[in-house]
PDB file of C-alpha atoms in Angstrom:
ATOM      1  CA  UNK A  11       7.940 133.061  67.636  1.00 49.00           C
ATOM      2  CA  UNK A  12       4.037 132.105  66.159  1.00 45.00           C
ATOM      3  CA  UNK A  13       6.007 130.558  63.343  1.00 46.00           C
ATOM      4  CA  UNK A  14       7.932 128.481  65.568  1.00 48.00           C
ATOM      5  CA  UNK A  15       4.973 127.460  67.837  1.00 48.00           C
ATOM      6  CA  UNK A  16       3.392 126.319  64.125  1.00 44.00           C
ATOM      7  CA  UNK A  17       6.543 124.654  62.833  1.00 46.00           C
ATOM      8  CA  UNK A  18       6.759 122.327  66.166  1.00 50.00           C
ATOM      9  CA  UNK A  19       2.745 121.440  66.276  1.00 52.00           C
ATOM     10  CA  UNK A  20       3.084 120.459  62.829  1.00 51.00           C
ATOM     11  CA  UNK A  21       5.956 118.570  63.653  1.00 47.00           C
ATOM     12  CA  UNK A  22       4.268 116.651  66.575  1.00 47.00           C
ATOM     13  CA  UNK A  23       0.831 116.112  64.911  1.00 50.00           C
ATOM     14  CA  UNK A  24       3.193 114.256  62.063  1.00 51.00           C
ATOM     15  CA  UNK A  25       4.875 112.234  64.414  1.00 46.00           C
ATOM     16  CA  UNK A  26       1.691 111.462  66.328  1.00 48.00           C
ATOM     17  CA  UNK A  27       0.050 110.041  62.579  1.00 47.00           C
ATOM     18  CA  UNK A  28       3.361 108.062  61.926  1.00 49.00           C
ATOM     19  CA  UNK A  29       3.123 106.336  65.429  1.00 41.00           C
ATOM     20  CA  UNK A  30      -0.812 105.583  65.160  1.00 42.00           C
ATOM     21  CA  UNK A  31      -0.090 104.148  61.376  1.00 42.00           C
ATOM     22  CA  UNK A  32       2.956 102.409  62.513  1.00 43.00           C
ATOM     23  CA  UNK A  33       0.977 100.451  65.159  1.00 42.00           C
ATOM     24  CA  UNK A  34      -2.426  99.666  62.982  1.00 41.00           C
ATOM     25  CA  UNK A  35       0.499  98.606  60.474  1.00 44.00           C
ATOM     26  CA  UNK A  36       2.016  96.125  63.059  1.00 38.00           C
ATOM     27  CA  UNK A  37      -1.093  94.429  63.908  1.00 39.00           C
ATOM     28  CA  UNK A  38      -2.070  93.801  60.006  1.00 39.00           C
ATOM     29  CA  UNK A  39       1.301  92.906  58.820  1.00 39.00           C
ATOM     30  CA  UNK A  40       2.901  89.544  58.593  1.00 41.00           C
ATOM     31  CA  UNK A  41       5.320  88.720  61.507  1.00 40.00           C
ATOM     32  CA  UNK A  42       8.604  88.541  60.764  1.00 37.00           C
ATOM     33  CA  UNK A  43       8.900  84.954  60.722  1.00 41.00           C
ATOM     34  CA  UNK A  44       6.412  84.807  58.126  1.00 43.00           C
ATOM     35  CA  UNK A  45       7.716  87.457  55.470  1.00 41.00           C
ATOM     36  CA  UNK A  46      10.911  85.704  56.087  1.00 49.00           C
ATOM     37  CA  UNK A  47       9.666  82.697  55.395  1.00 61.00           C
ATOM     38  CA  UNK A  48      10.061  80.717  58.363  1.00 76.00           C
ATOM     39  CA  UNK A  49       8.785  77.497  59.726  1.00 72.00           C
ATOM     40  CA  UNK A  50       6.608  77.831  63.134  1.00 86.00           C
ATOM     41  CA  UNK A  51       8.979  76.533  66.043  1.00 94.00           C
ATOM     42  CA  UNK A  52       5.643  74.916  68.262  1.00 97.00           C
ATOM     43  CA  UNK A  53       3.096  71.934  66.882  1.00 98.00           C
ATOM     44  CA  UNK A  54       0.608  70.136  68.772  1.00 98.00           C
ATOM     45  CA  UNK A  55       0.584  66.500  68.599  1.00 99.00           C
ATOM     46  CA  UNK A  56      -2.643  64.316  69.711  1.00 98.00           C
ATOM     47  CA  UNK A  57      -2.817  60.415  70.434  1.00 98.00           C
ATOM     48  CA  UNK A  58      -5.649  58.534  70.025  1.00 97.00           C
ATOM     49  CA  UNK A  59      -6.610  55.749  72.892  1.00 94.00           C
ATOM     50  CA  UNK A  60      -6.979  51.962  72.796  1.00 94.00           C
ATOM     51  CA  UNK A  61      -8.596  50.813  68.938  1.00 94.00           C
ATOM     52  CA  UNK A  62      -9.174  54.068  68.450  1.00 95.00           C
ATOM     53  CA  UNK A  63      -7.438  56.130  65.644  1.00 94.00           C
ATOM     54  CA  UNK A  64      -7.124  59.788  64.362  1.00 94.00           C
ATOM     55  CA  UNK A  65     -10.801  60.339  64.040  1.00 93.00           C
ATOM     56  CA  UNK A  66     -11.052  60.903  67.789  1.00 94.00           C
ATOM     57  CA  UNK A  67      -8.735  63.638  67.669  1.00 95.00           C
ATOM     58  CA  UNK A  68     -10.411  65.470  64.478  1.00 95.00           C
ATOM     59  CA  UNK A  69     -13.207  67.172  66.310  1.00 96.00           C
ATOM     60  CA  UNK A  70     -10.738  68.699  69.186  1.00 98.00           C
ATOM     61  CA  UNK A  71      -8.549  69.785  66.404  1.00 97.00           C
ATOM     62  CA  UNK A  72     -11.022  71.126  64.438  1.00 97.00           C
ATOM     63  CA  UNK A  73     -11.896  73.130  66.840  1.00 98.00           C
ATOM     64  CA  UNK A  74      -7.959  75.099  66.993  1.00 98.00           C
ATOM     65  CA  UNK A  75      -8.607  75.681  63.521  1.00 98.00           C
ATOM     66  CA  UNK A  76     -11.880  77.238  63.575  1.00 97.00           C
ATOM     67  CA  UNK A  77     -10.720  79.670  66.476  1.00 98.00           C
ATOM     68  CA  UNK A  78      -7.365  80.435  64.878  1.00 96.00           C
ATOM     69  CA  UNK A  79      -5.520  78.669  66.786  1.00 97.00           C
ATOM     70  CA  UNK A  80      -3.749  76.817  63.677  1.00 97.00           C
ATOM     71  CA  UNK A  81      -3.767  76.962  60.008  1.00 96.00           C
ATOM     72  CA  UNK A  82      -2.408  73.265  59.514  1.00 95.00           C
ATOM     73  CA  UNK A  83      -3.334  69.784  60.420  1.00 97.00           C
ATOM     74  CA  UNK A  84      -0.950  67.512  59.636  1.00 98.00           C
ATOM     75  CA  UNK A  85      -1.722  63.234  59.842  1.00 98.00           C
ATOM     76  CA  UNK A  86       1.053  60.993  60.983  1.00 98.00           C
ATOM     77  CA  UNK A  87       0.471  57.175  60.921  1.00 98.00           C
ATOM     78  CA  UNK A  88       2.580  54.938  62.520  1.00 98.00           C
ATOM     79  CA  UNK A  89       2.916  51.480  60.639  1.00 98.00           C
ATOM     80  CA  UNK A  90       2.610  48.087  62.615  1.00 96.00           C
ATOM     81  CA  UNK A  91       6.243  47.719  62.075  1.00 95.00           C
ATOM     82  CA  UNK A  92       6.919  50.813  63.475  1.00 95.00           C
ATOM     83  CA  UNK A  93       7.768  52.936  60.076  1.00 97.00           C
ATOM     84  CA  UNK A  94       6.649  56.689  60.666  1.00 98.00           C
ATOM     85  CA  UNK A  95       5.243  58.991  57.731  1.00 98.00           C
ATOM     86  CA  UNK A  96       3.599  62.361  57.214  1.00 98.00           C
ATOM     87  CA  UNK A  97       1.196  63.202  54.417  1.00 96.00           C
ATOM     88  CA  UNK A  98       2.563  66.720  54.503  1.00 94.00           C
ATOM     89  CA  UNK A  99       5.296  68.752  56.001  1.00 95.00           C
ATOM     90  CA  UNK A 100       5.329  71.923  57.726  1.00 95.00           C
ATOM     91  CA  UNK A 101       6.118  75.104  55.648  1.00 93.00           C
ATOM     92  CA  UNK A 102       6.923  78.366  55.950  1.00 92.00           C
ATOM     93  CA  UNK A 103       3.519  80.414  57.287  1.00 90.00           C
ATOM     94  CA  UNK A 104       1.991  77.393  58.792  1.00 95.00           C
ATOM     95  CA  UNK A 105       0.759  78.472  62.162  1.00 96.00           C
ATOM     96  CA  UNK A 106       0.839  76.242  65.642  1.00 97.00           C
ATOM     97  CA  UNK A 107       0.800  73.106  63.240  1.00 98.00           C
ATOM     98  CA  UNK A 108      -1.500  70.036  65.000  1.00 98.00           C
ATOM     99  CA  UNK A 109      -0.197  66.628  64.167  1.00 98.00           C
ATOM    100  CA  UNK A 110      -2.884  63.794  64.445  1.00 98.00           C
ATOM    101  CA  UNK A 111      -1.235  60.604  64.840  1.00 98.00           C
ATOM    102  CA  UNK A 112      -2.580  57.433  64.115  1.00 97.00           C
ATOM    103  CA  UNK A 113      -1.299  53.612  65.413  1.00 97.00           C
ATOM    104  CA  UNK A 114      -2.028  50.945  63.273  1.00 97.00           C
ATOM    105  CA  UNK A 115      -0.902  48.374  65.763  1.00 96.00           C
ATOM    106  CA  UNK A 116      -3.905  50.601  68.078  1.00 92.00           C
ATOM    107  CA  UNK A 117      -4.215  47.981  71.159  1.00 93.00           C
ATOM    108  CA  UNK A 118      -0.472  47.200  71.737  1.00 92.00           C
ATOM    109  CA  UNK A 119       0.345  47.500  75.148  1.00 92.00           C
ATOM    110  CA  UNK A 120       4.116  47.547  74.823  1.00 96.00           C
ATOM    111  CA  UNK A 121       4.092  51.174  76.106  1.00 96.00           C
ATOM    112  CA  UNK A 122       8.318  51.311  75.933  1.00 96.00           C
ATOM    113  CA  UNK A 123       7.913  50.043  72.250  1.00 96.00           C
ATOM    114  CA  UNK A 124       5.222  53.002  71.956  1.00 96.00           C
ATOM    115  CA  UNK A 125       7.416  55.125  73.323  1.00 96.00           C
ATOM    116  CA  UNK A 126       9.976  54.845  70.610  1.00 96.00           C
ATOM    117  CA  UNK A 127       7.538  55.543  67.998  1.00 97.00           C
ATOM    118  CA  UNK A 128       6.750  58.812  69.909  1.00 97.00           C
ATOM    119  CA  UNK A 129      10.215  59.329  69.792  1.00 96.00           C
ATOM    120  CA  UNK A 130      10.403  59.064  65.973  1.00 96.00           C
ATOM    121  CA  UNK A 131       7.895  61.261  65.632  1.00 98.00           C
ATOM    122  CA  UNK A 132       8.844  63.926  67.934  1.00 97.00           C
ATOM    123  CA  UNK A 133      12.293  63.135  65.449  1.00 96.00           C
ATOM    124  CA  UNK A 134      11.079  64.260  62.086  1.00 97.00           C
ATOM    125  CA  UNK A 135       8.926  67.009  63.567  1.00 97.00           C
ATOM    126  CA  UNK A 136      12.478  68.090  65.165  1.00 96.00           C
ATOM    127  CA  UNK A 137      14.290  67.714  61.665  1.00 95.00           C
ATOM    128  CA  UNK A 138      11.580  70.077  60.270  1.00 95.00           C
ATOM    129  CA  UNK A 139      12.105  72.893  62.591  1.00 94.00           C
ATOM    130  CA  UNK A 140       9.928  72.231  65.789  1.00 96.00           C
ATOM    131  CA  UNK A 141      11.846  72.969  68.782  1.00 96.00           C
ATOM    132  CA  UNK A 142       8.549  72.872  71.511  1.00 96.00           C
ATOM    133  CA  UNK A 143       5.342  70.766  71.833  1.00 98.00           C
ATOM    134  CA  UNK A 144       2.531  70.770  73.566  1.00 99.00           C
ATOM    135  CA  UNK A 145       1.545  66.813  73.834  1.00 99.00           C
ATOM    136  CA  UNK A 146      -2.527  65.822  73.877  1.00 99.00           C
ATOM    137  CA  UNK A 147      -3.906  62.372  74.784  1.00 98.00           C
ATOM    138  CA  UNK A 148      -7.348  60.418  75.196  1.00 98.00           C
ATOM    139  CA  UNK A 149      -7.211  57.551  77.698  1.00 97.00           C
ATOM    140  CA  UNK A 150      -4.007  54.964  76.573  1.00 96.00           C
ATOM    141  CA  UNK A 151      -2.880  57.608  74.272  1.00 97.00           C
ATOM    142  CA  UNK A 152      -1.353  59.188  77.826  1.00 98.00           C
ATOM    143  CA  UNK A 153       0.586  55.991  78.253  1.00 98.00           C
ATOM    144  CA  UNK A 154       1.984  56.791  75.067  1.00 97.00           C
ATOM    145  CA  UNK A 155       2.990  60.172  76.330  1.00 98.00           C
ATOM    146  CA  UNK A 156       3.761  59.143  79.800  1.00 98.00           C
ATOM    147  CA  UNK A 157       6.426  56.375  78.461  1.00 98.00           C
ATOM    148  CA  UNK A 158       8.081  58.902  75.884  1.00 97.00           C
ATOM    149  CA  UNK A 159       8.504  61.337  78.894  1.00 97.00           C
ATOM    150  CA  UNK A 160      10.093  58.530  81.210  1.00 95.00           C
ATOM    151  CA  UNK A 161      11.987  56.821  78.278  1.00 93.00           C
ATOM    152  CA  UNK A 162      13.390  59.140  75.778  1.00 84.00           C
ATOM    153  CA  UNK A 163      12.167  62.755  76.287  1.00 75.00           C
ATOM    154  CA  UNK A 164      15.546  63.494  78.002  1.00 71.00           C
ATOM    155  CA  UNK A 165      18.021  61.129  75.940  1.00 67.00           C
ATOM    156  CA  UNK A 166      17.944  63.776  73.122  1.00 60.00           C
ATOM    157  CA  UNK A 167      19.076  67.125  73.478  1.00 67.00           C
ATOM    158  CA  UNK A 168      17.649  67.755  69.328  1.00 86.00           C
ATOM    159  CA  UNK A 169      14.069  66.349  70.495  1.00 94.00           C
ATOM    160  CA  UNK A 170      11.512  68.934  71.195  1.00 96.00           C
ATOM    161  CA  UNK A 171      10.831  70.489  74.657  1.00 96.00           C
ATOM    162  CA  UNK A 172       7.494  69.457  76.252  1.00 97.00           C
ATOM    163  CA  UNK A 173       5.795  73.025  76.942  1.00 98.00           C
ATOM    164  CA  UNK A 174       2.354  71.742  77.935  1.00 98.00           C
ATOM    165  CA  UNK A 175       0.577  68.099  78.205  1.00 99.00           C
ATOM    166  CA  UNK A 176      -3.465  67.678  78.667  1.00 99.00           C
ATOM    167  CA  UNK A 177      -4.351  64.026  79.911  1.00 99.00           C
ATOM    168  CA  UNK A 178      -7.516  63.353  78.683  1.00 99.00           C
ATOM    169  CA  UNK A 179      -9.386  60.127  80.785  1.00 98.00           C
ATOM    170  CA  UNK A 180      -5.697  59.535  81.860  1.00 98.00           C
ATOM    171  CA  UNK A 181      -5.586  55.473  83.135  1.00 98.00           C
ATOM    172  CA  UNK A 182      -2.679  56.405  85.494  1.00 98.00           C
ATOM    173  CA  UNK A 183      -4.111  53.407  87.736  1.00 98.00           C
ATOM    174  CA  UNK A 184      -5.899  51.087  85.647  1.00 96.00           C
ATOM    175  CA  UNK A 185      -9.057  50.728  83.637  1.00 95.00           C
ATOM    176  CA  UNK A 186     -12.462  49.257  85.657  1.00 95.00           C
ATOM    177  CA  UNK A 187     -12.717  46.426  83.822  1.00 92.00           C
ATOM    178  CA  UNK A 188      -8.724  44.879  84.552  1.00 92.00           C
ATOM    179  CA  UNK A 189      -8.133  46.712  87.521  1.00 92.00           C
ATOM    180  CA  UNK A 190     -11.396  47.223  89.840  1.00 91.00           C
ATOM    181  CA  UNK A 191      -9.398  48.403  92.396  1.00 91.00           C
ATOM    182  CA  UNK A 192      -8.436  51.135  90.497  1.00 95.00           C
ATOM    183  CA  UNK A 193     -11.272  53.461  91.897  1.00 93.00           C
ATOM    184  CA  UNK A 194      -8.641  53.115  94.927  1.00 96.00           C
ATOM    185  CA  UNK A 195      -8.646  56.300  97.221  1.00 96.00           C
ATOM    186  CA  UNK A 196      -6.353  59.121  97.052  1.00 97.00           C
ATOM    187  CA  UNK A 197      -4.106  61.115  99.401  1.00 97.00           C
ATOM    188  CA  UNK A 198      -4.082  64.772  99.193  1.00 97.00           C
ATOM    189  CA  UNK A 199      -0.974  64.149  96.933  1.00 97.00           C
ATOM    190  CA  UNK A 200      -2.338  61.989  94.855  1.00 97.00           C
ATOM    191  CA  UNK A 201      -1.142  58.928  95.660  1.00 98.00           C
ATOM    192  CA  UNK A 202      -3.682  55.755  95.260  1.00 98.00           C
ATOM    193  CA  UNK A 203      -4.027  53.832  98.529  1.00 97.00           C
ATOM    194  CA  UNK A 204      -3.427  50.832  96.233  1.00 97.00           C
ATOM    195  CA  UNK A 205      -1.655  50.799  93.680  1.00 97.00           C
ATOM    196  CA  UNK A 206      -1.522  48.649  90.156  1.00 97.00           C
ATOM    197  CA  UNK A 207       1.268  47.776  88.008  1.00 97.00           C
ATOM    198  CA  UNK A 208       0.797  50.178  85.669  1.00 97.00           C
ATOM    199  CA  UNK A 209       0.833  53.077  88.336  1.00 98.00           C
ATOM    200  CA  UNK A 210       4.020  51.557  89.559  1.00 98.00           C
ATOM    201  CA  UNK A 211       5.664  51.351  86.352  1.00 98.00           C
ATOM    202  CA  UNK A 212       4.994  55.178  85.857  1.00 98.00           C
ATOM    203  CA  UNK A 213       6.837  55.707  88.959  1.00 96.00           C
ATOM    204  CA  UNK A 214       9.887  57.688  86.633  1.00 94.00           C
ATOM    205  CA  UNK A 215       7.833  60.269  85.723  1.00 97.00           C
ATOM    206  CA  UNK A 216       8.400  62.083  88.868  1.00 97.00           C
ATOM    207  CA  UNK A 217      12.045  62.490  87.960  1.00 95.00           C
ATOM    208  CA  UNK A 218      10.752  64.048  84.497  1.00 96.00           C
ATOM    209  CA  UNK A 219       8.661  66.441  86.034  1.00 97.00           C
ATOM    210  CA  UNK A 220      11.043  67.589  88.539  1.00 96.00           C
ATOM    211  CA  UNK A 221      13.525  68.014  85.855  1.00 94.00           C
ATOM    212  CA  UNK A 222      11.444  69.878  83.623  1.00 95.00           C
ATOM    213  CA  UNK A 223       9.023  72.376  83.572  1.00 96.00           C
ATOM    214  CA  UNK A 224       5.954  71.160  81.855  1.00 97.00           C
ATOM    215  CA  UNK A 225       2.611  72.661  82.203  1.00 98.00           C
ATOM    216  CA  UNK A 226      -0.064  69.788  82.983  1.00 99.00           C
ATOM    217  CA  UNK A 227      -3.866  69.776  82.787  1.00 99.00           C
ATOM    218  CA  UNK A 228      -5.824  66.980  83.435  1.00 99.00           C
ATOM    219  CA  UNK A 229      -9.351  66.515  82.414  1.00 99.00           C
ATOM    220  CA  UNK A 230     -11.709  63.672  83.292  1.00 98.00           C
ATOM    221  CA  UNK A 231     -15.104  63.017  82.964  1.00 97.00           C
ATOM    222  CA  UNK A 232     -17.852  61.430  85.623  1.00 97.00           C
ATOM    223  CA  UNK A 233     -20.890  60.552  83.358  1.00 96.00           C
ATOM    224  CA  UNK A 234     -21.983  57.502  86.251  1.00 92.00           C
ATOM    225  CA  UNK A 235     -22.708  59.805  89.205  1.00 88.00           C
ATOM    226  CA  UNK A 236     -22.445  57.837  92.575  1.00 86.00           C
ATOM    227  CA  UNK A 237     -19.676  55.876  90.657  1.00 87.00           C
ATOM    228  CA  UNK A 238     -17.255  58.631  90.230  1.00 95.00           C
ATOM    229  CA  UNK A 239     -15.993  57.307  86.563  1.00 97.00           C
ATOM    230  CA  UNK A 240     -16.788  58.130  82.522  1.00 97.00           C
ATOM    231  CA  UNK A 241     -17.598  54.518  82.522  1.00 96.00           C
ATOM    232  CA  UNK A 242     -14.125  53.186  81.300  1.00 97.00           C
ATOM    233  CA  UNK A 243     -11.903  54.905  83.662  1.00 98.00           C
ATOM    234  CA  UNK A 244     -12.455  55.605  87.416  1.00 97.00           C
ATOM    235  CA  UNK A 245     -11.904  59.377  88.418  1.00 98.00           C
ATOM    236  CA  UNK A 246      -9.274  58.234  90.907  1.00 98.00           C
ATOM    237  CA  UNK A 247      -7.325  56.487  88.211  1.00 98.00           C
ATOM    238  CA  UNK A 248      -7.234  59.496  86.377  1.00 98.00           C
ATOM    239  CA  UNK A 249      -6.653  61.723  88.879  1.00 98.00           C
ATOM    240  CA  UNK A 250      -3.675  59.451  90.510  1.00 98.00           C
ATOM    241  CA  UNK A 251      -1.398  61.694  87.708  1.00 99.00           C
ATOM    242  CA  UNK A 252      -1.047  64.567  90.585  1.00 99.00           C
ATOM    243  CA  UNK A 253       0.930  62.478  92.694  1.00 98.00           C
ATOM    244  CA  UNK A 254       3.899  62.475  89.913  1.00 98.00           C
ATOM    245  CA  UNK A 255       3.938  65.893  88.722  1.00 98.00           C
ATOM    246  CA  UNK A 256       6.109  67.979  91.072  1.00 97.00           C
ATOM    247  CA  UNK A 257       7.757  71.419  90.769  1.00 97.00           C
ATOM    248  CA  UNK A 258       8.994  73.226  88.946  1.00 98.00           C
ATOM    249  CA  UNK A 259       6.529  71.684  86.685  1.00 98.00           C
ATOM    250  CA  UNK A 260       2.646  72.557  86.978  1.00 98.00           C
ATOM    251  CA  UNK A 261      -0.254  70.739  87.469  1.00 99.00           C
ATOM    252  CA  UNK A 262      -4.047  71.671  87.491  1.00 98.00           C
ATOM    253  CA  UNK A 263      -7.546  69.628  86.423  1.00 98.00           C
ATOM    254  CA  UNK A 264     -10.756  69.455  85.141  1.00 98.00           C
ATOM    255  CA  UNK A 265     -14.202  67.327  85.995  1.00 98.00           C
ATOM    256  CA  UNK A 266     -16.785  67.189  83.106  1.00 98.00           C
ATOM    257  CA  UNK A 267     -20.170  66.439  84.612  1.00 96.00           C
ATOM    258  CA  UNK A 268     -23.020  64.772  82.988  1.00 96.00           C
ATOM    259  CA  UNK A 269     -23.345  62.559  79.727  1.00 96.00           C
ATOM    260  CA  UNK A 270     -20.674  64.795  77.897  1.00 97.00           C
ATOM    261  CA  UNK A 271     -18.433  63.567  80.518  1.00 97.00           C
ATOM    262  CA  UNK A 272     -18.633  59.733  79.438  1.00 98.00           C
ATOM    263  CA  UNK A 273     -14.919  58.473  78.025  1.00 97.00           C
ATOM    264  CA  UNK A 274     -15.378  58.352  74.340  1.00 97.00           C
ATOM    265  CA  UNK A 275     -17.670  61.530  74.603  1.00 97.00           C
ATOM    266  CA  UNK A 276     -14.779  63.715  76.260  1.00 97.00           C
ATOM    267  CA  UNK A 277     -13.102  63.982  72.941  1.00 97.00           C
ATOM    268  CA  UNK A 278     -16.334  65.300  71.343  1.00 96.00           C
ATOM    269  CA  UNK A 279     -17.093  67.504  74.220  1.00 97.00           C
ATOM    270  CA  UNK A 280     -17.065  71.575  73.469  1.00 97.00           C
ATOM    271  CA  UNK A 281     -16.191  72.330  76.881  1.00 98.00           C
ATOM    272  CA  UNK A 282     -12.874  70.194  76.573  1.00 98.00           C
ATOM    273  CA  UNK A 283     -12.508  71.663  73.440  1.00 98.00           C
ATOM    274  CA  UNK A 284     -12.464  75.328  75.229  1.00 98.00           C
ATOM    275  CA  UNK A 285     -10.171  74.073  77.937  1.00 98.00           C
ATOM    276  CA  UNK A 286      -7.961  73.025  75.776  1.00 98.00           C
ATOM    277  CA  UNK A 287      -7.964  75.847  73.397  1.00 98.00           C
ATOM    278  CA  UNK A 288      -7.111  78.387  76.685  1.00 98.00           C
ATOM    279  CA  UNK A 289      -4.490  75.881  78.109  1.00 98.00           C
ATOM    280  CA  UNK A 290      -2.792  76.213  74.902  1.00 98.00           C
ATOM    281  CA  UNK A 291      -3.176  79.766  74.838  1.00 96.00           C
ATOM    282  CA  UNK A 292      -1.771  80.744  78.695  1.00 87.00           C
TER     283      UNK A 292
END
């Protein structure tokens, strides 16, 4: 009977060591993805706003890396006449790849004609194995964005799905300088008071939203006080995005106060960095 008593302690201490070393093994080894050798199936792709380029997405970006949130930044540029290329592709290990993308043509204002460079993009990143995206722009870069959503984000069943977008000083109703009344007020909804052309023309996103489900966060920045804008963009114009995200999609935003809150600051703003970073990661 003692023997027995021994035999079946000795039996669950071993079994009790093999679980513990099992688990600590789990946690150091290499998914299975990665000792198979697969490419990630999620990338994060940035746009840049008006004469802007990919250097006002490098310090957001930089910031994934350096929390290990990717392993891989990858720069697309997009030609004046439209041609798309990568300077690398995504391989086996990389880890929540970021594209930067860069416009030449970086103050058109043919957002449909944007919109089908998105569409390339999103394209080749489909051809190399993405399936989902999470989609990241600063001021027009969200036209860019908002167009591929209306125009083409549904014409391709291949194209990747749109798990999260973060509007960053979002011009959903005009910039201050072309449209003053842009600082319009805004129902509870969302919905400006008065509304510009380019708020109108967005008016298809609400059927995007509805039919997807898209996690939204919206960050804007009020650097002018009494003024309620980051000197380029009224909050209201930013803002006026709530009114065409509906459910089952989600939709939640941000106010940075203060001098870090002015338009071209936002992108070089740790606090928007560390929004983004726990967006990404929910």
């Amino acid at each position: 009977m003692f023997k027995k008593k021994v035999f079946w302690g000795i039996l669950v201490a071993l079994v009790a060591i093999g679980v513990v070393f099992y688990l600590v093994g789990a946690k150091m080894s290499p998914t299975l993805s990665e000792q198979n050798g697969q490419r990630p199936k999620e990338a994060t792709v940035f746009f840049h706003g008006y004469g802007s380029s990919r250097n006002a997405e490098k310090s957001m970006s930089q910031y994934l890396v350096d929390h290990d949130y990717s392993n891989r930044r990858i720069n697309v540029t997009v030609a004046k006449d439209g041609t798309v290329t990568m300077d690398k592709t995504i391989a086996p290990g990389d880890k929540n790849p970021i594209i930067l993308v860069q416009f030449d043509n970086n103050k058109s204002q043919d957002f449909n004609q944007t919109a089908k460079w998105v569409t390339t993009i999103m394209t080749k990143l489909s051809q190399q194995g993405i399936r989902s995206v999470n989609l990241i722009g600063h001021s027009m870069g969200n036209m860019a964005i908002a167009f591929y959503l209306m125009n083409a984000a549904d014409n391709g069943h291949d194209l990747p799905k749109v798990v999260r977008q973060i509007s960053i000083a979002g011009t959903y109703n005009g910039l201050i300088l072309a449209n003053p009344q842009s600082n319009s007020p805004l129902s509870a909804e969302g919905e400006p008071q008065t509304k510009t052309e380019i708020f109108n023309r967005l008016a298809g996103l609400t059927a995007y939203y509805q039919n997807h489900s898209t996690k939204v966060l919206n960050i804007y920045g009020n650097s002018t006080g009494g003024s309620a804008s980051d000197t380029t963009v009224y909050n209201n114009s930013s803002k006026a995005l709530k009114y065409f995200v509906r459910q089952p999609s989600t939709y939640q935003e941000t106010l940075i106060e203060g001098a870090g809150g002015q338009h071209s600051k936002l992108h070089e703003n740790q606090t928007v960095d560390q929004d983004i970073l726990k967006f990404l990661q929910n």
